[in-house]
Tab-separated table of C-alpha atoms and ligand atoms in Angstrom:
chain	number	residue	atom	x	y	z
W	1	MET	CA	14.211	-1.849	-33.487
W	2	ILE	CA	15.092	1.381	-31.777
W	3	LEU	CA	18.881	1.178	-30.520
W	4	PRO	CA	21.475	3.144	-28.453
W	5	GLY	CA	21.311	7.253	-28.911
W	6	ALA	CA	18.015	7.204	-29.558
W	7	THR	CA	15.741	9.778	-27.700
W	8	ILE	CA	12.929	7.554	-25.616
W	9	GLY	CA	10.153	10.849	-24.463
W	10	ILE	CA	7.249	10.284	-21.888
W	11	LEU	CA	4.726	12.102	-20.913
W	12	GLY	CA	4.202	12.454	-17.351
W	13	SER	CA	7.691	13.598	-15.523
W	14	GLY	CA	6.910	12.306	-11.679
W	15	GLN	CA	8.366	8.668	-10.205
W	16	LEU	CA	8.003	6.242	-12.496
W	17	GLY	CA	10.011	8.758	-15.450
W	18	ARG	CA	12.313	8.997	-13.305
W	19	MET	CA	12.775	5.365	-12.347
W	20	LEU	CA	12.188	4.542	-16.180
W	21	ALA	CA	15.603	7.538	-16.929
W	22	LEU	CA	17.632	5.554	-14.725
W	23	ALA	CA	16.925	2.096	-16.586
W	24	ALA	CA	17.684	3.331	-20.507
W	25	ARG	CA	20.696	5.739	-19.379
W	26	PRO	CA	22.574	2.513	-18.809
W	27	PHE	CA	21.590	1.372	-22.433
W	28	GLY	CA	22.573	5.315	-23.314
W	29	TYR	CA	19.125	5.757	-24.491
W	30	ARG	CA	18.043	9.669	-24.456
W	31	ILE	CA	15.439	10.619	-22.058
W	32	HIS	CA	13.159	13.648	-23.759
W	33	VAL	CA	9.405	14.143	-20.701
W	34	PHE	CA	6.442	16.669	-21.317
W	35	SER	CA	4.328	17.384	-18.415
W	36	PRO	CA	3.471	20.634	-17.302
W	37	GLU	CA	5.864	21.072	-13.709
W	38	ALA	CA	9.385	21.810	-13.767
W	39	ASN	CA	12.337	20.881	-12.771
W	40	SER	CA	10.844	17.292	-12.115
W	41	PRO	CA	11.308	13.830	-10.673
W	42	THR	CA	12.207	12.502	-14.162
W	43	GLY	CA	13.542	16.146	-15.739
W	44	GLN	CA	15.675	16.184	-12.451
W	45	VAL	CA	18.032	12.626	-14.795
W	46	ALA	CA	15.951	13.116	-18.218
W	47	ASP	CA	18.161	15.222	-21.069
W	48	ARG	CA	15.430	17.363	-21.453
W	49	GLU	CA	12.032	18.785	-19.353
W	50	PHE	CA	9.657	20.501	-22.363
W	51	VAL	CA	7.350	22.594	-19.006
W	52	ALA	CA	4.075	23.189	-20.867
W	53	ALA	CA	0.067	21.920	-20.999
W	54	TYR	CA	-0.763	19.304	-21.197
W	55	ASP	CA	-3.253	20.328	-24.179
W	56	ASP	CA	-0.959	22.724	-25.466
W	57	LEU	CA	-0.608	21.046	-28.486
W	58	ASP	CA	2.469	23.297	-30.162
W	59	ALA	CA	3.629	22.091	-27.786
W	60	VAL	CA	3.041	18.612	-27.279
W	61	ARG	CA	4.449	18.227	-31.166
W	62	GLU	CA	7.759	19.525	-31.069
W	63	PHE	CA	8.459	17.186	-28.350
W	64	ALA	CA	6.729	14.183	-30.639
W	65	HIS	CA	9.301	15.587	-33.527
W	66	SER	CA	11.989	15.162	-30.724
W	67	VAL	CA	11.554	11.902	-29.811
W	68	ASP	CA	12.129	8.650	-31.745
W	69	VAL	CA	9.261	7.004	-29.929
W	70	VAL	CA	6.128	7.632	-26.904
W	71	THR	CA	5.465	5.970	-23.644
W	72	TYR	CA	3.980	7.198	-20.769
W	73	GLU	CA	4.380	7.047	-17.191
W	74	PHE	CA	0.909	7.484	-15.911
W	75	GLU	CA	-2.764	6.359	-18.035
W	76	ASN	CA	-4.715	9.736	-17.115
W	77	VAL	CA	-2.361	11.630	-19.630
W	78	PRO	CA	-5.754	12.994	-22.018
W	79	LEU	CA	-6.090	10.779	-25.221
W	80	ALA	CA	-5.505	13.592	-27.620
W	81	THR	CA	-1.935	14.304	-26.622
W	82	ALA	CA	-0.959	11.183	-26.954
W	83	GLU	CA	-2.830	11.043	-30.765
W	84	VAL	CA	-0.552	13.820	-31.658
W	85	CYS	CA	2.226	11.925	-30.295
W	86	ALA	CA	0.534	8.413	-32.410
W	87	ALA	CA	0.987	10.097	-35.506
W	88	ILE	CA	4.547	11.805	-35.000
W	89	VAL	CA	6.167	8.480	-33.988
W	90	PRO	CA	5.261	4.830	-32.312
W	91	LEU	CA	3.265	5.684	-29.183
W	92	ARG	CA	3.737	2.690	-26.066
W	93	PRO	CA	1.441	1.279	-25.602
W	94	GLY	CA	-0.819	2.029	-28.022
W	95	ALA	CA	-4.096	4.496	-27.899
W	96	GLN	CA	-6.508	1.324	-26.777
W	97	ALA	CA	-4.727	0.769	-23.555
W	98	LEU	CA	-4.932	4.048	-22.038
W	99	ARG	CA	-8.617	4.501	-23.885
W	100	VAL	CA	-9.495	1.562	-21.411
W	101	ALA	CA	-7.272	2.108	-18.397
W	102	GLN	CA	-8.286	5.537	-17.410
W	103	ASN	CA	-12.088	5.021	-17.433
W	104	ARG	CA	-13.151	2.928	-14.389
W	105	LEU	CA	-16.406	1.493	-16.101
W	106	ARG	CA	-14.915	0.702	-19.723
W	107	GLU	CA	-12.365	-1.589	-18.127
W	108	LYS	CA	-14.141	-3.052	-15.991
W	109	THR	CA	-17.176	-4.129	-19.056
W	110	PHE	CA	-13.331	-4.852	-20.958
W	111	PHE	CA	-13.147	-8.004	-18.647
W	112	ALA	CA	-15.957	-8.943	-18.553
W	113	ASP	CA	-16.283	-8.446	-22.209
W	114	ASN	CA	-14.049	-10.728	-22.472
W	115	GLY	CA	-14.607	-13.475	-19.736
W	116	LEU	CA	-11.898	-12.440	-17.207
W	117	PRO	CA	-13.742	-12.522	-13.572
W	118	THR	CA	-13.548	-9.322	-12.167
W	119	VAL	CA	-16.174	-7.414	-8.734
W	120	PRO	CA	-19.903	-7.523	-9.683
W	121	PHE	CA	-20.512	-4.200	-10.704
W	122	ALA	CA	-22.887	-0.955	-12.335
W	123	ALA	CA	-23.478	1.947	-14.070
W	124	VAL	CA	-24.344	5.343	-12.438
W	125	HIS	CA	-24.860	7.784	-14.470
W	126	SER	CA	-27.927	9.652	-11.320
W	127	LEU	CA	-29.093	8.875	-8.613
W	128	ALA	CA	-31.267	6.505	-10.031
W	129	ASP	CA	-29.143	4.485	-11.393
W	130	LEU	CA	-27.011	4.356	-8.510
W	131	GLN	CA	-30.154	3.616	-6.527
W	132	THR	CA	-31.122	0.768	-8.982
W	133	GLY	CA	-27.462	-0.516	-9.339
W	134	LEU	CA	-27.319	-0.662	-5.090
W	135	ALA	CA	-31.086	-2.973	-5.338
W	136	GLU	CA	-28.634	-5.933	-7.760
W	137	ILE	CA	-25.241	-5.624	-6.526
W	138	GLY	CA	-26.328	-5.408	-2.784
W	139	CYS	CA	-24.333	-3.512	0.585
W	140	PRO	CA	-21.280	-2.943	1.393
W	141	ALA	CA	-20.755	-1.389	-1.751
W	142	VAL	CA	-18.490	1.481	-3.439
W	143	LEU	CA	-18.927	3.936	-6.390
W	144	LYS	CA	-16.075	5.244	-7.740
W	145	THR	CA	-16.020	8.070	-10.215
W	146	ALA	CA	-15.346	7.025	-14.043
W	147	VAL	CA	-12.302	7.769	-14.445
W	148	SER	CA	-9.404	10.040	-12.698
W	149	GLY	CA	-9.096	7.938	-9.448
W	150	TYR	CA	-6.516	7.279	-7.729
W	151	ASP	CA	-4.611	6.008	-4.475
W	152	GLY	CA	-8.501	5.857	-3.224
W	153	LYS	CA	-9.273	8.922	-4.670
W	154	GLY	CA	-13.398	9.315	-5.209
W	155	GLN	CA	-14.339	6.741	-3.883
W	156	VAL	CA	-16.813	5.920	-1.027
W	157	LYS	CA	-18.615	3.083	0.199
W	158	ILE	CA	-22.192	2.383	1.238
W	159	ASN	CA	-23.033	0.629	3.618
W	160	HIS	CA	-26.437	0.343	3.403
W	161	PRO	CA	-28.258	1.561	0.473
W	162	ASP	CA	-29.878	4.934	2.897
W	163	GLU	CA	-26.709	6.424	1.680
W	164	ALA	CA	-27.265	6.622	-2.465
W	165	ALA	CA	-27.732	10.006	-1.522
W	166	ALA	CA	-25.736	11.517	0.099
W	167	ALA	CA	-22.592	9.576	-1.451
W	168	TRP	CA	-23.757	10.930	-5.156
W	169	GLN	CA	-22.677	14.575	-3.554
W	170	GLU	CA	-19.707	13.393	-2.193
W	171	VAL	CA	-18.081	11.399	-5.716
W	172	GLY	CA	-19.481	15.141	-7.821
W	173	GLU	CA	-23.182	14.508	-9.498
W	174	VAL	CA	-19.962	12.843	-11.536
W	175	ASP	CA	-20.918	9.392	-14.197
W	176	CYS	CA	-18.779	6.835	-12.175
W	177	ILE	CA	-19.562	2.491	-11.615
W	178	LEU	CA	-20.366	0.987	-8.657
W	179	GLU	CA	-18.705	-2.009	-7.162
W	180	GLY	CA	-19.696	-5.253	-4.723
W	181	TRP	CA	-17.491	-4.823	-2.113
W	182	VAL	CA	-14.899	-7.573	-1.541
W	183	GLU	CA	-14.148	-9.559	1.308
W	184	PHE	CA	-10.548	-10.521	-0.387
W	185	GLU	CA	-8.410	-12.457	1.593
W	186	ARG	CA	-5.327	-10.444	-0.299
W	187	GLU	CA	-3.610	-8.395	-2.399
W	188	VAL	CA	-1.361	-9.784	-5.684
W	189	SER	CA	-0.446	-7.444	-8.564
W	190	MET	CA	1.235	-9.397	-11.946
W	191	VAL	CA	3.176	-6.960	-14.676
W	192	ALA	CA	4.393	-8.748	-17.739
W	193	ALA	CA	5.199	-7.084	-20.382
W	194	ARG	CA	4.676	-7.309	-24.141
W	195	ASP	CA	7.570	-7.297	-26.883
W	196	VAL	CA	6.467	-6.181	-31.233
W	197	ASN	CA	6.211	-9.452	-32.000
W	198	GLY	CA	3.936	-10.723	-28.982
W	199	ARG	CA	6.651	-12.353	-26.994
W	200	ILE	CA	5.203	-12.022	-23.362
W	201	ALA	CA	7.145	-12.467	-20.613
W	202	HIS	CA	5.571	-12.043	-16.573
W	203	TYR	CA	7.126	-11.391	-12.696
W	204	ASN	CA	6.286	-13.854	-10.278
W	205	LEU	CA	2.778	-12.524	-8.498
W	206	ILE	CA	3.417	-10.502	-5.804
W	207	GLU	CA	1.702	-9.465	-2.821
W	208	ASN	CA	0.699	-6.670	-2.112
W	209	ASP	CA	-0.936	-4.527	1.481
W	210	HIS	CA	-2.379	-1.272	1.153
W	211	ALA	CA	-3.458	1.090	3.678
W	212	ASN	CA	-5.345	3.849	3.333
W	213	HIS	CA	-6.079	2.939	0.393
W	214	ILE	CA	-2.387	3.580	-1.297
W	215	LEU	CA	0.346	0.186	-1.306
W	216	ASP	CA	2.188	0.263	1.456
W	217	VAL	CA	3.739	-3.047	1.418
W	218	SER	CA	5.056	-5.346	-1.886
W	219	VAL	CA	5.993	-8.200	-0.590
W	220	ALA	CA	7.177	-10.897	-4.416
W	221	PRO	CA	6.872	-14.055	-4.994
W	222	ALA	CA	3.885	-14.006	-3.321
W	223	SER	CA	2.784	-17.302	-1.894
W	224	VAL	CA	0.698	-18.775	-3.894
W	225	PRO	CA	-0.746	-22.329	-5.388
W	226	PRO	CA	1.027	-22.634	-8.457
W	227	GLN	CA	-3.016	-22.288	-10.477
W	228	VAL	CA	-3.597	-19.134	-8.915
W	229	LEU	CA	-0.371	-18.101	-11.135
W	230	ALA	CA	-0.544	-20.393	-13.421
W	231	GLN	CA	-4.085	-18.679	-14.132
W	232	ALA	CA	-3.009	-15.043	-13.747
W	233	GLU	CA	-0.460	-16.243	-16.494
W	234	ALA	CA	-2.990	-16.642	-18.418
W	235	MET	CA	-5.143	-14.236	-16.984
W	236	VAL	CA	-2.936	-11.249	-17.846
W	237	GLN	CA	-2.103	-12.699	-20.959
W	238	THR	CA	-5.354	-12.084	-22.722
W	239	VAL	CA	-5.507	-8.599	-21.322
W	240	LEU	CA	-1.357	-8.030	-23.108
W	241	THR	CA	-3.170	-9.769	-26.492
W	242	GLU	CA	-6.574	-8.405	-26.301
W	243	LEU	CA	-5.417	-4.546	-25.977
W	244	ASP	CA	-2.866	-5.182	-28.477
W	245	VAL	CA	0.145	-3.754	-25.444
W	246	VAL	CA	3.862	-2.888	-26.445
W	247	GLY	CA	5.141	-1.920	-23.143
W	248	VAL	CA	4.351	-3.247	-19.883
W	249	LEU	CA	1.636	-3.727	-18.269
W	250	CYS	CA	0.303	-4.003	-14.533
W	251	VAL	CA	-2.771	-6.159	-13.363
W	252	GLU	CA	-3.696	-5.169	-9.378
W	253	PHE	CA	-6.210	-9.693	-8.189
W	254	PHE	CA	-8.400	-10.067	-5.480
W	255	LEU	CA	-7.486	-13.696	-4.167
W	256	THR	CA	-10.991	-14.461	-2.423
W	257	PRO	CA	-10.245	-16.817	0.023
W	258	THR	CA	-11.860	-20.122	-1.351
W	259	PRO	CA	-12.459	-20.656	-5.038
W	260	GLY	CA	-15.624	-19.447	-7.108
W	261	PRO	CA	-17.727	-20.567	-10.138
W	262	SER	CA	-16.332	-17.772	-13.058
W	263	PRO	CA	-17.168	-16.921	-16.492
W	264	TRP	CA	-12.929	-18.076	-17.111
W	265	ASN	CA	-13.222	-20.646	-19.109
W	266	GLY	CA	-15.645	-22.188	-16.455
W	267	GLU	CA	-12.436	-22.406	-13.947
W	268	GLU	CA	-13.696	-22.001	-10.652
W	269	SER	CA	-10.928	-19.186	-9.876
W	270	TRP	CA	-9.673	-17.759	-7.232
W	271	LEU	CA	-9.466	-14.579	-8.350
W	272	LEU	CA	-11.429	-10.961	-9.600
W	273	LEU	CA	-9.440	-8.290	-11.399
W	274	ASN	CA	-9.707	-4.992	-9.882
W	275	GLU	CA	-7.342	-3.125	-11.978
W	276	ILE	CA	-5.136	-2.451	-15.244
W	277	ALA	CA	-1.922	0.267	-15.537
W	278	PRO	CA	-0.096	0.124	-18.791
W	279	ARG	CA	2.950	1.076	-17.663
W	280	PRO	CA	5.019	-0.068	-14.834
W	281	HIS	CA	3.328	-0.648	-11.651
W	282	ASN	CA	4.438	0.878	-7.973
W	283	SER	CA	4.122	-3.006	-6.117
W	284	GLY	CA	6.691	-3.810	-9.164
W	285	HIS	CA	9.593	-1.548	-7.882
W	286	LEU	CA	11.081	-4.445	-6.142
W	287	THR	CA	11.919	-5.780	-9.586
W	288	ILE	CA	15.040	-3.553	-9.254
W	289	GLU	CA	16.876	-5.315	-7.509
W	290	ALA	CA	15.413	-8.784	-6.973
W	291	CYS	CA	15.458	-9.245	-11.350
W	292	VAL	CA	17.440	-9.905	-13.725
W	293	THR	CA	15.410	-7.696	-15.878
W	294	SER	CA	13.665	-4.148	-13.960
W	295	GLN	CA	10.221	-4.036	-14.553
W	296	PHE	CA	11.824	-0.433	-16.248
W	297	GLU	CA	14.567	-1.953	-18.619
W	298	GLN	CA	11.522	-3.870	-20.523
W	299	GLN	CA	9.808	-0.561	-20.291
W	300	MET	CA	12.282	0.703	-22.589
W	301	ARG	CA	12.477	-2.667	-24.445
W	302	THR	CA	9.012	-2.864	-25.268
W	303	VAL	CA	8.635	0.670	-26.268
W	304	CYS	CA	12.170	0.746	-27.879
W	305	GLY	CA	11.896	-2.816	-30.399
W	306	LEU	CA	13.701	-4.410	-28.561
W	307	PRO	CA	13.054	-8.204	-27.197
W	308	VAL	CA	11.193	-8.861	-23.882
W	309	GLY	CA	13.710	-10.008	-20.942
W	310	ASP	CA	14.649	-12.490	-18.193
W	311	THR	CA	12.168	-12.059	-15.406
W	312	THR	CA	13.573	-15.005	-13.220
W	313	TYR	CA	13.782	-13.497	-9.011
W	314	LEU	CA	17.478	-13.832	-8.197
W	315	ARG	CA	16.460	-12.827	-4.257
W	316	PRO	CA	12.622	-12.323	-2.568
W	317	ALA	CA	12.478	-9.441	-2.633
W	318	ALA	CA	9.435	-6.739	-0.144
W	319	MET	CA	8.682	-3.483	-0.567
W	320	ALA	CA	8.404	-0.330	1.214
W	321	ASN	CA	6.451	3.099	0.192
W	322	LEU	CA	8.326	6.070	1.429
W	323	LEU	CA	4.703	8.676	1.955
W	324	GLY	CA	5.226	12.261	2.820
W	325	ASP	CA	3.888	11.891	6.210
W	326	LEU	CA	7.647	10.088	7.125
W	327	TRP	CA	8.560	14.158	6.385
W	328	PRO	CA	9.431	15.929	9.909
W	329	LYS	CA	6.418	17.843	10.230
W	330	ASN	CA	7.152	21.293	10.325
W	331	GLN	CA	9.805	20.424	6.888
W	332	ARG	CA	6.444	18.911	4.930
W	333	LYS	CA	4.593	21.947	3.459
W	334	ASP	CA	7.715	24.335	3.108
W	335	ALA	CA	11.187	22.032	2.384
W	336	LYS	CA	12.171	23.719	-0.812
W	337	ALA	CA	11.285	27.103	0.682
W	338	GLN	CA	13.650	25.337	3.766
W	339	ARG	CA	15.971	24.625	0.971
W	340	GLU	CA	16.830	26.901	-0.430
W	341	LYS	CA	17.235	29.183	3.194
W	342	SER	CA	19.398	27.313	4.445
W	343	VAL	CA	21.720	26.557	0.923
W	344	SER	CA	24.970	27.401	2.872
W	345	SER	CA	23.897	24.931	5.492
W	346	ALA	CA	24.503	20.661	4.598
W	347	LYS	CA	23.413	20.449	8.887
W	348	SER	CA	20.048	22.717	8.238
W	349	VAL	CA	19.838	20.741	4.371
W	350	ALA	CA	19.863	17.447	5.667
W	351	LYS	CA	17.139	18.053	8.515
W	352	SER	CA	14.462	18.418	6.480
W	353	PHE	CA	14.211	14.847	5.594
W	354	PRO	CA	14.025	11.818	7.472
W	355	ASP	CA	17.118	10.588	9.058
W	356	TRP	CA	18.312	8.261	6.397
W	357	THR	CA	20.876	6.822	8.760
W	358	ALA	CA	19.121	3.525	9.751
W	359	VAL	CA	18.622	2.470	6.259
W	360	LEU	CA	21.359	3.651	4.651
W	361	THR	CA	23.624	1.409	7.608
W	362	HIS	CA	22.059	-1.684	6.706
W	363	PRO	CA	23.513	-3.734	4.518
W	364	HIS	CA	20.002	-5.051	3.100
W	365	LEU	CA	18.570	-2.131	2.078
W	366	LYS	CA	18.781	0.070	-1.201
W	367	LEU	CA	17.034	3.513	-0.655
W	368	HIS	CA	14.544	4.752	-3.786
W	369	LEU	CA	14.461	9.426	-3.499
W	370	TYR	CA	12.413	10.984	-6.336
W	371	GLY	CA	13.418	14.212	-5.683
W	372	LYS	CA	9.387	15.371	-4.962
W	373	GLU	CA	9.867	19.266	-2.982
W	374	SER	CA	7.299	19.225	-0.884
W	375	ALA	CA	6.597	16.255	1.042
W	376	ARG	CA	2.551	16.488	1.768
W	377	PRO	CA	1.199	13.466	3.513
W	378	GLY	CA	0.124	10.847	1.331
W	379	ARG	CA	2.854	11.825	-1.133
W	380	LYS	CA	4.661	9.064	-3.193
W	381	MET	CA	8.013	10.343	-1.798
W	382	GLY	CA	11.276	6.919	-2.230
W	383	HIS	CA	10.582	3.257	-0.920
W	384	LEU	CA	13.094	1.212	0.159
W	385	THR	CA	13.267	-2.093	-0.641
W	386	ALA	CA	15.426	-4.942	0.589
W	387	LEU	CA	16.559	-9.059	-0.925
W	388	ALA	CA	16.574	-11.438	1.639
W	389	SER	CA	16.608	-15.711	1.810
W	390	SER	CA	12.553	-15.365	2.379
W	391	ALA	CA	10.163	-13.574	0.709
W	392	ALA	CA	9.579	-13.042	5.276
W	393	GLU	CA	12.478	-12.161	5.798
W	394	ALA	CA	12.847	-8.869	3.846
W	395	GLU	CA	9.350	-8.099	4.634
W	396	LYS	CA	10.467	-8.111	8.646
W	397	ILE	CA	13.733	-5.611	6.766
W	398	VAL	CA	11.794	-3.039	5.768
W	399	ARG	CA	8.484	-2.171	7.512
W	400	GLY	CA	11.731	-2.248	10.298
W	401	ALA	CA	13.668	0.378	8.732
W	402	ARG	CA	11.027	2.089	7.894
W	403	GLU	CA	9.552	1.863	11.167
W	404	ARG	CA	12.858	4.047	12.420
W	405	LEU	CA	12.203	6.572	10.258
W	406	VAL	CA	9.421	7.640	12.018
W	407	VAL	CA	10.351	11.483	13.402
W	408	GLU	CA	7.769	13.063	15.367
B	501	LIG	P1	-8.183	1.079	-6.076
B	501	LIG	O1	-8.457	1.756	-6.811
B	501	LIG	O2	-10.371	0.903	-7.667
B	501	LIG	O3	-7.894	0.053	-7.146
B	501	LIG	O4	-9.568	0.874	-4.863
B	501	LIG	C1	-8.113	1.353	-3.942
B	501	LIG	C2	-7.717	-0.002	-3.039
B	501	LIG	O5	-9.756	0.174	-2.414
B	501	LIG	C3	-8.367	-2.020	-3.936
B	501	LIG	O6	-6.649	-1.894	-3.462
B	501	LIG	C4	-8.316	-2.313	-2.811
B	501	LIG	O7	-8.168	-1.961	-1.192
B	501	LIG	C5	-9.497	-0.939	-1.620
B	501	LIG	N1	-10.571	-1.683	-3.066
B	501	LIG	C6	-11.024	-0.547	-4.178
B	501	LIG	N2	-12.622	-1.270	-4.589
B	501	LIG	C7	-12.483	-2.389	-3.612
B	501	LIG	C8	-13.889	-3.798	-3.881
B	501	LIG	N3	-14.482	-3.759	-4.213
B	501	LIG	N4	-14.011	-4.430	-2.628
B	501	LIG	C9	-12.937	-4.159	-1.932
B	501	LIG	N5	-12.208	-3.440	-1.450
B	501	LIG	C10	-12.383	-2.375	-2.657
């Protein structure tokens, strides 16, 4: 067990690292963070911020020697960087989970190889592969770059086979996966954690609403029949065990309107696995207030070799993301410059943010801001969480509060 007083190293310095640091520090852990960015969301709350490129392996070695365990807060950490760390201290979750999660083709192949239901898919390395894939899968379909895509980036929907050449150009003629388009009823996710002794703790399913391919609102617990929850738990357990994850992992599912034949033990299933993330997930942010153990405490516990914590929901909850689009238009690009210019005037500093009054005066709302300097449209700047007596009521509160934040 890596006990308090020890240092957790985080590769990546965004909001997920920040929330891990904020969960681990009350327990007495120290936090070192490594990324190319200075004064990052994680760096602002860490004990030490290493600022260097991920391929600066000498700097990576210095970072790894300064900590007791390394984890990561995004899955696009170069494998070489992760492996350098793993040679010095435990890397949790290990490189296997990272390899699979980094590449959509490997990910879907992993699902298929383990009898986990997923969307129809084909590997695409050329325009000819794409045309063959479209003939097999049919339209509509979606072409996604195999690596580096997130929040809908590197994805093109294809409605007719004639659009193949344009789509292939649009993704930049790189290795891709072609997926059949799923008319899902809802999207749900399950966050789970696995400790060094192989014990797994699942959170109840979370229901997710996306806007422009970016997570918008999450609500938990999701209202699903008990057999859907049981299947999701068993599938997530397979993912965690097969990838030998020590840490937190989230599985995103499409929930189909009716159960269909599936490779899952010959059972019919409503669930199709879409994606995995070997780390806490945006949809799990509501566990901070809603559960006995948050997903970030769970990450701290598992990477430090402690047993998983209790995942019981204390109350139903909902979370709404706050994107840069909400920030006043003239302040978005140069919030940092504005703040430096107006450092002596608290009043003008406040103006570079939305007016938080409606949020802060509401007894059920919690505000999380990630400390990002510039607020670009589509950039995740923070989130709101509400707890209530029902999931529907919590959703109404967060959506209503966010609407009142819109500034012209
Ligand atoms: P992804 O980055 O692959 O999770 O895609 C982002 C979002 O695009 C998903 O959460 C879905 O809302 C939508 N999407 C992605 N793939 C598909 C698909 N094969 N069928 C239908 N919708 C999809």
